[in-house]
Coordinates of N, CA and C in Angstrom, one line a residue:
M207 N 118.0 105.0 115.8 CA 117.0 103.9 115.7 C 117.0 102.9 116.4
D208 N 116.1 102.3 117.5 CA 116.2 101.2 118.2 C 116.2 99.9 117.4
L209 N 116.7 99.1 118.0 CA 116.9 97.4 117.1 C 115.4 96.9 116.4
E210 N 114.6 97.0 117.7 CA 113.1 96.5 117.3 C 112.4 97.3 116.3
V211 N 112.5 98.5 116.2 CA 112.0 99.3 114.9 C 112.9 99.1 114.0
N212 N 113.9 99.3 113.6 CA 115.0 98.7 112.7 C 114.4 97.2 112.3
L213 N 114.2 96.1 113.0 CA 113.8 94.7 112.5 C 112.4 94.8 111.9
V214 N 111.3 95.7 112.4 CA 110.0 95.7 111.9 C 110.0 96.4 110.5
T215 N 110.9 97.7 110.3 CA 111.0 98.3 109.3 C 111.4 97.6 108.1
K216 N 112.4 96.6 108.2 CA 112.5 95.6 106.9 C 111.6 94.5 106.8
A217 N 110.7 94.5 107.7 CA 109.6 93.1 107.2 C 108.8 93.6 106.0
T218 N 108.5 92.4 105.5 CA 107.8 92.5 104.2 C 106.2 91.9 104.4
V219 N 105.4 92.9 103.8 CA 103.9 92.3 103.7 C 103.5 92.2 102.3
L220 N 102.8 90.8 102.2 CA 102.3 90.8 100.8 C 100.8 90.8 101.1
V221 N 100.3 91.7 100.0 CA 99.0 92.6 99.6 C 98.3 91.8 98.7
V222 N 97.3 91.1 99.0 CA 96.8 90.3 97.9 C 95.2 91.1 97.8
D223 N 94.9 91.4 96.6 CA 93.6 92.1 96.2 C 93.3 92.2 94.8
D224 N 92.1 91.9 94.4 CA 92.0 91.5 93.0 C 91.7 93.3 92.2
S225 N 91.3 94.2 93.4 CA 91.1 95.7 93.0 C 92.4 96.4 92.9
P226 N 92.8 96.9 91.6 CA 93.7 98.0 91.9 C 94.0 98.9 92.6
D227 N 92.7 99.6 92.7 CA 92.5 100.6 93.6 C 93.0 100.1 95.2
N228 N 92.5 98.9 95.3 CA 93.0 98.5 96.9 C 94.3 98.2 97.1
L229 N 94.9 97.7 96.0 CA 96.6 97.4 96.1 C 97.2 99.0 96.2
T230 N 96.7 99.7 95.2 CA 97.4 101.1 95.1 C 97.3 101.7 96.7
L231 N 96.1 101.8 97.4 CA 95.8 102.4 98.8 C 96.8 101.6 99.8
L232 N 96.9 100.4 99.6 CA 97.2 99.6 100.5 C 99.0 99.8 100.5
N233 N 99.3 100.2 99.2 CA 100.6 100.0 99.0 C 101.3 101.5 99.7
E234 N 100.5 102.5 99.2 CA 100.9 104.0 99.8 C 101.0 103.7 101.3
L235 N 99.8 103.1 101.8 CA 99.8 103.2 103.3 C 101.1 102.5 104.0
L236 N 101.6 101.5 103.4 CA 102.5 100.4 104.0 C 103.9 101.1 103.7
K237 N 104.0 101.3 102.4 CA 105.4 101.3 101.9 C 106.4 102.1 102.6
D238 N 106.3 102.8 103.3 CA 107.1 103.9 104.1 C 107.6 103.2 105.4
V239 N 107.1 102.1 105.8 CA 107.4 101.6 107.0 C 108.0 99.8 106.4
Y240 N 107.1 99.3 105.8 CA 107.1 98.1 105.4 C 107.7 97.9 104.0
K241 N 108.4 96.5 103.5 CA 108.6 96.2 102.2 C 107.5 95.7 101.7
V242 N 106.9 96.0 100.2 CA 105.4 95.8 100.3 C 105.6 94.8 98.8
K243 N 104.9 93.7 98.7 CA 105.0 93.1 97.5 C 103.4 92.8 97.2
L244 N 102.8 93.0 95.9 CA 101.6 93.2 95.6 C 101.1 91.8 94.5
A245 N 99.9 91.2 94.7 CA 99.3 90.2 94.2 C 98.0 90.5 93.8
N246 N 97.6 90.4 92.6 CA 96.2 90.8 92.3 C 95.2 89.4 91.9
S247 N 95.7 88.2 92.3 CA 95.1 86.8 92.3 C 95.7 86.1 93.5
G248 N 94.8 85.0 93.7 CA 95.2 84.1 94.6 C 96.4 83.2 94.1
E249 N 96.4 82.5 92.9 CA 97.5 82.3 92.2 C 98.8 82.9 92.3
K250 N 98.8 84.1 92.0 CA 99.9 85.0 92.0 C 100.7 85.2 93.7
A251 N 99.5 85.3 94.5 CA 99.8 85.3 96.0 C 100.6 84.1 96.4
L252 N 100.1 82.9 96.0 CA 100.8 81.6 96.4 C 102.2 81.6 95.8
K253 N 102.4 82.0 94.5 CA 103.6 81.9 94.0 C 104.3 83.0 94.7
L254 N 104.1 84.1 94.9 CA 105.1 85.1 95.7 C 105.5 84.8 97.2
A255 N 104.4 84.0 97.9 CA 104.5 83.5 99.2 C 105.4 82.7 99.2
Q256 N 105.8 81.8 98.2 CA 106.5 80.6 98.1 C 107.8 80.8 97.4
S257 N 108.2 82.0 97.3 CA 109.3 82.2 96.3 C 110.4 83.2 96.8
G258 N 111.5 83.0 96.8 CA 112.4 84.2 97.4 C 112.2 84.3 98.9
K259 N 112.3 85.7 99.5 CA 112.2 86.0 100.7 C 110.9 85.8 101.0
L260 N 110.4 84.8 101.9 CA 109.1 84.6 102.4 C 108.6 86.2 103.1
P261 N 107.2 86.5 102.8 CA 106.6 87.5 103.5 C 106.5 87.3 104.9
D262 N 106.7 88.5 105.9 CA 106.4 88.5 106.9 C 104.9 88.1 107.6
L263 N 104.2 88.7 106.7 CA 102.5 88.9 107.0 C 101.8 89.1 105.5
I264 N 100.9 88.4 105.7 CA 99.9 88.7 104.4 C 98.5 89.2 104.7
L265 N 98.4 90.3 104.0 CA 97.0 90.7 103.8 C 96.0 90.3 102.9
L266 N 95.0 89.4 103.2 CA 94.5 88.9 102.1 C 93.1 89.2 102.0
D267 N 92.7 89.6 100.6 CA 91.1 89.8 100.4 C 90.6 88.5 100.1
I268 N 89.4 88.3 100.6 CA 88.5 87.1 100.4 C 87.7 86.9 98.9
M269 N 87.2 87.7 98.5 CA 86.3 87.9 97.4 C 87.2 88.2 96.2
M270 N 87.7 87.2 95.4 CA 88.6 87.3 94.2 C 87.7 86.0 93.4
P271 N 88.3 86.6 92.1 CA 87.4 85.4 91.2 C 88.9 84.4 91.1
V272 N 88.4 83.2 90.3 CA 89.2 81.9 90.3 C 89.3 81.2 91.5
M273 N 90.5 81.9 92.3 CA 90.5 81.5 93.6 C 90.5 82.4 94.7
D274 N 89.3 82.1 95.6 CA 89.0 83.1 96.8 C 90.2 83.1 97.8
G275 N 90.0 84.1 98.7 CA 90.8 84.0 99.8 C 90.9 82.9 101.0
Y276 N 89.8 82.3 100.8 CA 89.9 81.2 102.0 C 90.7 80.0 101.5
E277 N 90.4 79.9 100.0 CA 91.3 79.0 99.4 C 92.9 79.1 99.3
V278 N 93.0 80.4 99.2 CA 94.6 80.9 99.3 C 95.2 80.6 100.7
C279 N 94.5 81.0 101.6 CA 94.8 80.8 103.2 C 94.7 79.1 103.5
R280 N 93.9 78.5 103.0 CA 94.0 77.0 103.2 C 95.1 76.3 102.7
Q281 N 95.7 76.8 101.6 CA 96.9 76.1 100.8 C 98.0 76.9 101.6
L282 N 98.0 78.0 101.9 CA 99.1 78.4 102.8 C 99.5 77.9 104.0
M283 N 98.4 77.5 104.5 CA 98.4 76.6 106.1 C 98.8 75.3 105.7
D284 N 98.3 74.4 104.6 CA 99.0 73.3 104.3 C 100.1 73.0 104.2
N285 N 100.8 74.1 103.6 CA 102.4 74.2 103.2 C 102.9 74.3 104.3
P286 N 104.2 73.5 104.5 CA 105.0 73.7 105.9 C 105.9 74.7 105.6
T287 N 106.1 75.4 104.4 CA 107.2 76.5 104.4 C 106.4 77.9 104.3
T288 N 104.9 77.6 104.5 CA 104.3 79.1 104.5 C 103.2 79.1 105.8
R289 N 103.1 78.1 106.2 CA 102.0 77.8 107.4 C 102.2 78.8 108.3
H290 N 103.6 79.2 108.6 CA 104.0 80.1 109.9 C 103.7 81.4 109.5
I291 N 103.4 82.0 108.3 CA 103.1 83.4 107.8 C 101.9 83.8 108.5
P292 N 102.0 84.8 109.3 CA 100.3 85.3 109.8 C 99.8 85.9 108.4
V293 N 98.3 85.7 108.5 CA 97.6 86.1 107.6 C 96.4 86.7 108.4
I294 N 96.1 88.2 107.6 CA 95.2 88.9 107.9 C 94.1 89.2 106.8
F295 N 93.0 88.6 107.2 CA 91.8 88.9 105.9 C 91.5 90.2 106.2
L296 N 91.3 90.9 105.0 CA 90.9 92.4 104.6 C 89.9 92.3 103.8
T297 N 88.5 92.5 104.2 CA 87.4 92.0 103.4 C 86.3 92.7 103.7
A298 N 85.2 92.8 102.7 CA 83.8 93.2 102.9 C 83.1 92.2 103.4
K299 N 83.5 91.0 103.7 CA 82.7 89.7 104.1 C 82.9 89.8 105.7
V300 N 81.7 90.4 106.5 CA 82.0 90.5 107.7 C 80.8 90.1 108.8
T301 N 80.4 89.1 108.1 CA 79.4 88.1 108.8 C 80.6 87.6 109.9
V302 N 79.6 86.8 111.1 CA 80.1 86.2 112.1 C 80.7 84.8 111.5
E303 N 80.0 84.3 110.7 CA 80.3 83.0 109.5 C 81.5 83.1 109.0
D304 N 81.5 84.5 108.2 CA 82.7 84.7 107.5 C 83.8 84.7 108.1
E305 N 83.8 85.6 109.3 CA 85.2 85.5 110.2 C 85.4 84.4 111.2
K306 N 84.5 83.6 111.4 CA 84.8 82.4 112.0 C 85.6 81.5 110.8
R307 N 84.8 81.3 109.8 CA 85.4 80.7 108.6 C 87.0 80.8 108.4
G308 N 87.1 82.3 108.3 CA 88.7 82.7 108.2 C 89.5 82.4 109.2
F309 N 89.0 82.4 110.5 CA 90.0 81.9 111.6 C 90.3 80.4 111.7
D310 N 89.1 79.7 111.3 CA 89.2 78.2 111.4 C 90.2 78.2 110.2
L311 N 90.5 78.8 109.5 CA 91.5 78.2 108.4 C 93.0 78.6 108.6
G312 N 92.9 79.4 109.8 CA 94.2 79.7 110.1 C 94.6 81.2 110.2
A313 N 93.7 82.2 109.8 CA 94.0 83.6 109.9 C 94.2 84.1 111.4
V314 N 95.0 85.2 111.5 CA 95.3 85.6 112.9 C 94.6 86.8 113.3
D315 N 93.7 87.5 112.2 CA 93.0 88.8 112.5 C 92.1 88.8 111.1
Y316 N 91.1 89.9 111.1 CA 90.0 90.0 110.2 C 89.9 91.6 110.4
I317 N 90.0 92.3 109.2 CA 89.8 93.6 109.1 C 88.8 93.8 108.0
A318 N 87.9 94.6 108.5 CA 86.5 95.0 107.7 C 87.0 96.0 106.5
K319 N 86.4 95.9 105.4 CA 86.5 97.0 104.4 C 85.1 98.0 104.5
P320 N 85.1 99.0 104.2 CA 86.0 100.0 103.7 C 87.4 100.0 105.1
I321 N 88.5 100.1 104.6 CA 89.4 100.0 105.8 C 89.7 101.4 106.4
S322 N 90.2 101.4 107.6 CA 90.6 102.7 108.3 C 91.8 102.3 108.3
P323 N 92.8 103.5 107.7 CA 94.3 103.4 107.8 C 95.1 103.1 109.3
P324 N 94.4 103.9 110.1 CA 95.1 103.7 111.4 C 95.1 102.4 111.9
I325 N 93.9 101.9 111.8 CA 93.7 100.4 112.3 C 94.5 99.2 111.5
V326 N 94.5 99.7 110.0 CA 95.5 98.6 109.4 C 96.8 98.7 109.8
M327 N 97.2 99.7 110.1 CA 98.6 100.1 110.5 C 99.0 99.4 111.8
A328 N 97.9 99.6 112.9 CA 98.1 99.0 114.4 C 98.1 97.6 114.1
R329 N 97.1 97.0 113.7 CA 97.2 95.4 113.2 C 98.0 94.9 112.7
V330 N 98.6 95.6 111.9 CA 100.1 95.1 111.2 C 101.2 95.1 111.8
K331 N 101.2 96.4 112.6 CA 102.3 96.5 113.5 C 102.5 95.3 114.8
N332 N 101.0 95.3 115.2 CA 101.1 94.4 116.4 C 101.4 93.0 115.8
H333 N 100.9 92.4 114.6 CA 101.2 91.1 114.4 C 102.5 90.8 113.6
M334 N 103.2 91.9 113.5 CA 104.5 91.6 113.0 C 105.6 91.7 114.3
E335 N 105.1 92.5 115.2 CA 105.8 92.4 116.5 C 106.0 91.1 117.1
R336 N 104.4 90.5 117.2 CA 104.2 89.4 117.4 C 105.2 87.9 117.0
K337 N 105.0 88.1 115.5 CA 105.6 87.1 114.6 C 107.3 87.2 114.8
A338 N 107.9 88.7 114.9 CA 109.2 88.8 115.4 C 109.6 88.0 116.6
R339 N 108.8 88.4 117.6 CA 109.3 87.5 119.0 C 109.0 85.7 119.0
A340 N 108.0 85.6 118.1 CA 108.0 84.0 117.8 C 109.1 83.7 117.2
D341 N 109.7 84.4 116.2 CA 110.8 83.7 115.5 C 112.2 83.9 116.2
L342 N 112.2 84.5 117.2 CA 113.4 84.5 118.1 C 113.8 83.2 118.5
P343 N 115.1 82.8 118.3 CA 115.4 81.5 119.1 C 115.3 81.4 120.4
R344 N 114.7 80.3 120.9 CA 114.3 80.0 122.4 C 115.5 79.5 123.1
A345 N 115.9 80.4 124.3 CA 117.1 79.7 125.1 C 116.4 78.5 125.6
P346 N 117.4 77.4 125.9 CA 116.8 76.0 126.6 C 116.6 76.5 127.9
R347 N 115.7 75.9 128.6 CA 115.1 76.2 130.0 C 115.5 74.9 130.6
D348 N 116.1 75.8 132.1 CA 116.3 74.4 133.1 C 115.2 73.8 133.9
H349 N 115.3 72.4 134.2 CA 114.1 72.1 134.7 C 114.3 71.6 135.8

């Protein structure tokens, strides 16, 4: 196994959705490639995102009771500890205004429900690889 694949294999995805069926579906889809953490509320998501090993990527539903995904994303981006974690909205809210609001809050991508498993896997992989490259220490440049 090459080093890049090995690094991606150990990455952690936090999946946030109030639907048990969606959590089960995404856990089954991702668990063979990534470590998966599940949260069924915005409050739980914020606690998981800020404790222990930080997730490498967050898949976040928008429509949830008490605290919606927009507010979760806003709080993640306002926190210096979590602002670097890429957030992908995974939602049935697919108007241009919904997407713009998500990107304005700091999301890196937007996936419409019902999900297409190959699309979810491709986008998660792409953003994981992008984050891994961004996390590499930079060599000093000669000017």
